[in-house]
XYZ file of C-alpha atoms in Angstrom:
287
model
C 0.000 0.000 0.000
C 1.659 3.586 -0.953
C 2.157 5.976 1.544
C 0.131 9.509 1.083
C 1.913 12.730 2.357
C -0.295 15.526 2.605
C 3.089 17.278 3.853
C 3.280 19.251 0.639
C -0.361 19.979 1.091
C -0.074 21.424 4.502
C 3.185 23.711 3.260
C 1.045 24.745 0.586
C -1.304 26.335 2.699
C 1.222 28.558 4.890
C -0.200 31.877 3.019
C -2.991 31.140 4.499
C -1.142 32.854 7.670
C -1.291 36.632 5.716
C -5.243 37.195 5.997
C -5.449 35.565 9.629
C -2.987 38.119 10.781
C -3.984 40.967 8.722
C -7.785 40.223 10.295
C -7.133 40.031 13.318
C -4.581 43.163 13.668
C -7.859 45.567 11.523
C -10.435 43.511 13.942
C -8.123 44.133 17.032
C -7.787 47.935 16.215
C -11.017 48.721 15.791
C -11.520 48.440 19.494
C -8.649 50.631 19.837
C -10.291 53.594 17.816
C -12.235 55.978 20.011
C -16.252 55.372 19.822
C -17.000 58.795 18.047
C -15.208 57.621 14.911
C -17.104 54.536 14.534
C -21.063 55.266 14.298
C -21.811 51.378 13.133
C -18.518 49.235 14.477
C -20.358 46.119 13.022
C -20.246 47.378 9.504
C -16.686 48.136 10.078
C -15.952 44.782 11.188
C -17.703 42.977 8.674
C -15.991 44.896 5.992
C -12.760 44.382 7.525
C -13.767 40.511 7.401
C -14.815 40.266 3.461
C -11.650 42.414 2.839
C -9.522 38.853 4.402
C -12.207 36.638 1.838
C -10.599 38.522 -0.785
C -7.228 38.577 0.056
C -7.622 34.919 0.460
C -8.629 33.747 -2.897
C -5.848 36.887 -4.146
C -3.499 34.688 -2.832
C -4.730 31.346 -3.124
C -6.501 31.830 -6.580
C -5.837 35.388 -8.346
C -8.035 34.610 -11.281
C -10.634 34.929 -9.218
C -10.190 38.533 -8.602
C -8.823 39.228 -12.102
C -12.090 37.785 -13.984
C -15.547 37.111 -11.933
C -17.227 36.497 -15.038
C -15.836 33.112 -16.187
C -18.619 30.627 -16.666
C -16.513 27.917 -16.727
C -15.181 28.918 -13.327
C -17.891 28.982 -11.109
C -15.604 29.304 -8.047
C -14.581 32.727 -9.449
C -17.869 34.016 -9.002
C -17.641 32.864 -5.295
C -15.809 36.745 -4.145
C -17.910 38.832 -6.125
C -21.075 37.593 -4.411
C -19.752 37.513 -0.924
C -19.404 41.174 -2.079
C -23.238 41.314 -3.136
C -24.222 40.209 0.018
C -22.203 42.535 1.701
C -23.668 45.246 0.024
C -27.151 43.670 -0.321
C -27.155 43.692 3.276
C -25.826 46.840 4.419
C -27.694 48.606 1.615
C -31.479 48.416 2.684
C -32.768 48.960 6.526
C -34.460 47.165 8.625
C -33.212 44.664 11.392
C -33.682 40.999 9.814
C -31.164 40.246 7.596
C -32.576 36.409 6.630
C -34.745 37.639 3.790
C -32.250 39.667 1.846
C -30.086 37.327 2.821
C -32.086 34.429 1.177
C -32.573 36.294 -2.167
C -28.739 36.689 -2.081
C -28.055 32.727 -1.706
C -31.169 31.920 -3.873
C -29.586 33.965 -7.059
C -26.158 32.978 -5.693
C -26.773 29.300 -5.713
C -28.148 29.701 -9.315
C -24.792 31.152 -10.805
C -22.381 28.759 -8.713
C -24.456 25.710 -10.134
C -25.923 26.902 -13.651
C -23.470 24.404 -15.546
C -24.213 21.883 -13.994
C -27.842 22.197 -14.228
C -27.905 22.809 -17.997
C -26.303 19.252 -18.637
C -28.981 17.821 -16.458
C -33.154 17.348 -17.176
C -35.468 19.820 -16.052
C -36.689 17.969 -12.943
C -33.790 16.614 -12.044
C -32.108 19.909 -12.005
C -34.949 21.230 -10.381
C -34.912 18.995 -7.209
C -31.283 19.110 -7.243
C -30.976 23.292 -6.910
C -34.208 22.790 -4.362
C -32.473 20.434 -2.030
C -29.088 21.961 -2.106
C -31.306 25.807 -1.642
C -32.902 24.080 1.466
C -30.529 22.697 3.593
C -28.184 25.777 2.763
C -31.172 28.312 3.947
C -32.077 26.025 6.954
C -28.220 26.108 7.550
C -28.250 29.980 7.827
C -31.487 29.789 9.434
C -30.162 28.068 12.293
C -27.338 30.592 13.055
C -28.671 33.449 14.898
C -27.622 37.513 13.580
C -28.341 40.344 14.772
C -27.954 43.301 12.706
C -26.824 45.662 15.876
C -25.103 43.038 18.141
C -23.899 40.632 15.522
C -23.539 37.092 16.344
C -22.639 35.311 19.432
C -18.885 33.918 18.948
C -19.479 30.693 20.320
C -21.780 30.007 16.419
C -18.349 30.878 15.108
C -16.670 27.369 15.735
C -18.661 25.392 13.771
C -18.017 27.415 10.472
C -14.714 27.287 11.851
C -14.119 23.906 12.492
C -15.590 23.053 9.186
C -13.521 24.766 6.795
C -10.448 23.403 8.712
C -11.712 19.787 7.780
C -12.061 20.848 4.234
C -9.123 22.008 4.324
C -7.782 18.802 5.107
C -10.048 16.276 2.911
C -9.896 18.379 0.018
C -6.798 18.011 -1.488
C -7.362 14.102 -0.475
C -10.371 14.108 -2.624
C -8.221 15.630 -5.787
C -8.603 19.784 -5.213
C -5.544 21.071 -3.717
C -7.135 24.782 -4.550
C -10.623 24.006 -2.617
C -8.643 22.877 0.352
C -5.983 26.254 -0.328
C -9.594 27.957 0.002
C -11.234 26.635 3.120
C -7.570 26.779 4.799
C -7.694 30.982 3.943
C -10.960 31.055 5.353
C -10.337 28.678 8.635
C -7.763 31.470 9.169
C -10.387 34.046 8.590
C -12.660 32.492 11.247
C -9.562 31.914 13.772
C -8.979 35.337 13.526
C -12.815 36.432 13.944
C -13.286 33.767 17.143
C -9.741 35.455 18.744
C -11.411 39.125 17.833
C -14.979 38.495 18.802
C -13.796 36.361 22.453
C -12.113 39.992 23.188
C -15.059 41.823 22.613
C -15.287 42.868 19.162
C -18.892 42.903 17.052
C -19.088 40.569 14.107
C -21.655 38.765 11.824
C -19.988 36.332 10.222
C -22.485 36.302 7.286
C -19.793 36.678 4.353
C -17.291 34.231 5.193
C -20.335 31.990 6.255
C -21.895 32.109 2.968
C -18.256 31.483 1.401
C -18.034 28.248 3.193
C -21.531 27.603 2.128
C -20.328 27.896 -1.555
C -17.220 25.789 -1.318
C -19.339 22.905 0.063
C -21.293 23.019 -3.334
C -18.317 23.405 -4.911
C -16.447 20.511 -3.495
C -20.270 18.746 -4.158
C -20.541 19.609 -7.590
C -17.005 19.832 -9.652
C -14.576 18.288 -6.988
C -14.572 14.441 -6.633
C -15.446 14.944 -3.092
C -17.203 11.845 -1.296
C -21.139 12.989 -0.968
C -21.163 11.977 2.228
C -18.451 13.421 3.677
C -19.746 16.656 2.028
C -23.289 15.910 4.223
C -21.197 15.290 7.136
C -19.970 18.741 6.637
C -22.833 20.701 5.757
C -24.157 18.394 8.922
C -21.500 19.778 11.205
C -22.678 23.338 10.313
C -26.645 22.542 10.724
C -26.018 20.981 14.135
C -23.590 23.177 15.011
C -25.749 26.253 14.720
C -28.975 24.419 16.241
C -26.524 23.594 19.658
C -25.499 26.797 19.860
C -29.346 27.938 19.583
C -30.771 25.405 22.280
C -27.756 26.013 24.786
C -28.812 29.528 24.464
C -32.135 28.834 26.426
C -30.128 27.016 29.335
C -29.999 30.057 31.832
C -27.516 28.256 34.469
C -25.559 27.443 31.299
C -21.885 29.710 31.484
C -20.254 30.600 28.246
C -17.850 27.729 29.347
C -20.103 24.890 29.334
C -21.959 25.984 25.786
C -18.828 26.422 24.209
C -17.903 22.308 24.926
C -21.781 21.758 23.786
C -21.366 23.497 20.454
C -17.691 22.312 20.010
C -18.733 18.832 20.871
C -21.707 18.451 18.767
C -19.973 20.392 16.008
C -17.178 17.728 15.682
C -19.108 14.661 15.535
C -19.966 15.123 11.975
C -16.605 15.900 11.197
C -14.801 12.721 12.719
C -17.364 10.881 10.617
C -16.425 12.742 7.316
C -12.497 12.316 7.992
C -13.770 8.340 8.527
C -15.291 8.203 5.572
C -12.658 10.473 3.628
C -9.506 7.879 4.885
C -11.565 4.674 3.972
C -12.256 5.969 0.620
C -8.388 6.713 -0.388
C -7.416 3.224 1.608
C -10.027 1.603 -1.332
C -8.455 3.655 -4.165
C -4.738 2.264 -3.200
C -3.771 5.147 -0.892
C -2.015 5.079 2.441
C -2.699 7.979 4.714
């Protein structure tokens, strides 16, 4: 049986150390600036946070920031519509954000997934964009923002703890660039869950929906095990619902929902990294 390094993998991903410290330095300074400056901190934040999404696929994948347009890239359209979303969001008033929100991943879902669904028939397209468009909004349905106090970090390891594992099974699967991706992003969320621990106001919706578009990514055009993409998605989905039911348990400190949420949150995971070794050992591979 041949031995498989993921050594070269791992040094691959090192840039992935330029937006996790250029995040958290902007997120750590903003608490720094004096409280006049700053009418809406949150916005601030968040921007600060989709400027690290793009540095990460500008140094992980430039041609996604070169060309957006590329149909036969649909992973280059992922920055531009974190973008939309950013904008979408912060453009219109009103204090739920799940409605624009859902028009954003609706039209968003569409454009990462429109090549695929032209090669197949009408209904099976159909129940394939539905199904992928419900567990996605259920998924951001279960994770809890508020436009004025953000989100609670502890929904932040989840997200967090996912795109590490795709970082990991990705290039396994055959998509060293999807795992160069999620590892940018993992950094992204380690900064956020260092910032927001200390105080600082985030959302998370941005890099959220990015890891929501590599999972249909690494679904549709990476050779990625369906299950071990479920497993994922299933991390986040559970995840987001502990987080939400520890919330109601009053005698419940911060310290004893954060094992809850980081508990439940890696069960899914161990099963995907199962499934993810057992597949290469039945290919040939070592691990």
């Amino acid at each position: 049986m041949e031995t498989l390094s993921i050594a070269p993998a791992v040094a691959l991903m090192y840039p992935a150390a330029i937006p996790f410290i250029c995040v958290l330095l902007l997120l750590s300074s903003i608490r720094l600036l004096p409280k006049k400056w700053l009418k809406s901190p949150l916005l601030v934040a968040d921007l600060v946070i989709l400027s690290g999404i793009l540095l990460v696929f500008a140094v992980f994948d430039p041609g996604s920031i070169r060309h957006f347009f590329d149909p036969d890239r649909p992973m280059d359209w992922i920055p531009l519509l974190a973008s939309a979303i950013f904008i979408l969001r912060h453009l219109f008033p009103g204090r739920s954000l799940f409605p624009l929100e859902s028009v954003g991943v609706i039209l968003g879902l569409l454009l990462l997934t429109l090549p695929i669904l032209r090669q197949d028939s009408l209904f099976q397209g159909a129940l394939s964009y539905i199904s992928t468009l419900a567990v996605w909004l259920g998924i951001r349905f279960s994770y809890p923002v508020d436009r004025i106090k953000g989100l609670d970090p502890l929904f932040l390891l989840p997200p967090f703890f996912t795109a590490a594992a795709l970082a990991v099974l990705s290039p396994l699967s055959g998509s060293l660039l999807v795992g160069q991706l999620a590892g940018g992003l993992a950094a992204v969320f380690g900064a956020m869950l260092l910032s927001a621990f200390f105080g600082t106001r985030i959302s998370g919706v941005e890099p959220g929906w990015v890891i929501g578009a590599l999972l249909v990514i690494g679904l549709r055009y990476v050779d990625i095990s369906p299950v071990v993409i479920s497993s994922l998605a299933g991390a986040l989905l559970v995840g987001g619902l502990a987080g939400r039911v520890s919330s109601f348990g009053r005698k419940a400190g911060t310290g004893k929902r954060t094992l809850i949420v980081a508990g439940v949150s890696i069960l899914p995971l161990v099963a995907a990294i199962i499934v993810a070794v057992r597949s290469l050992k039945d290919q040939g591979g070592g691990y």
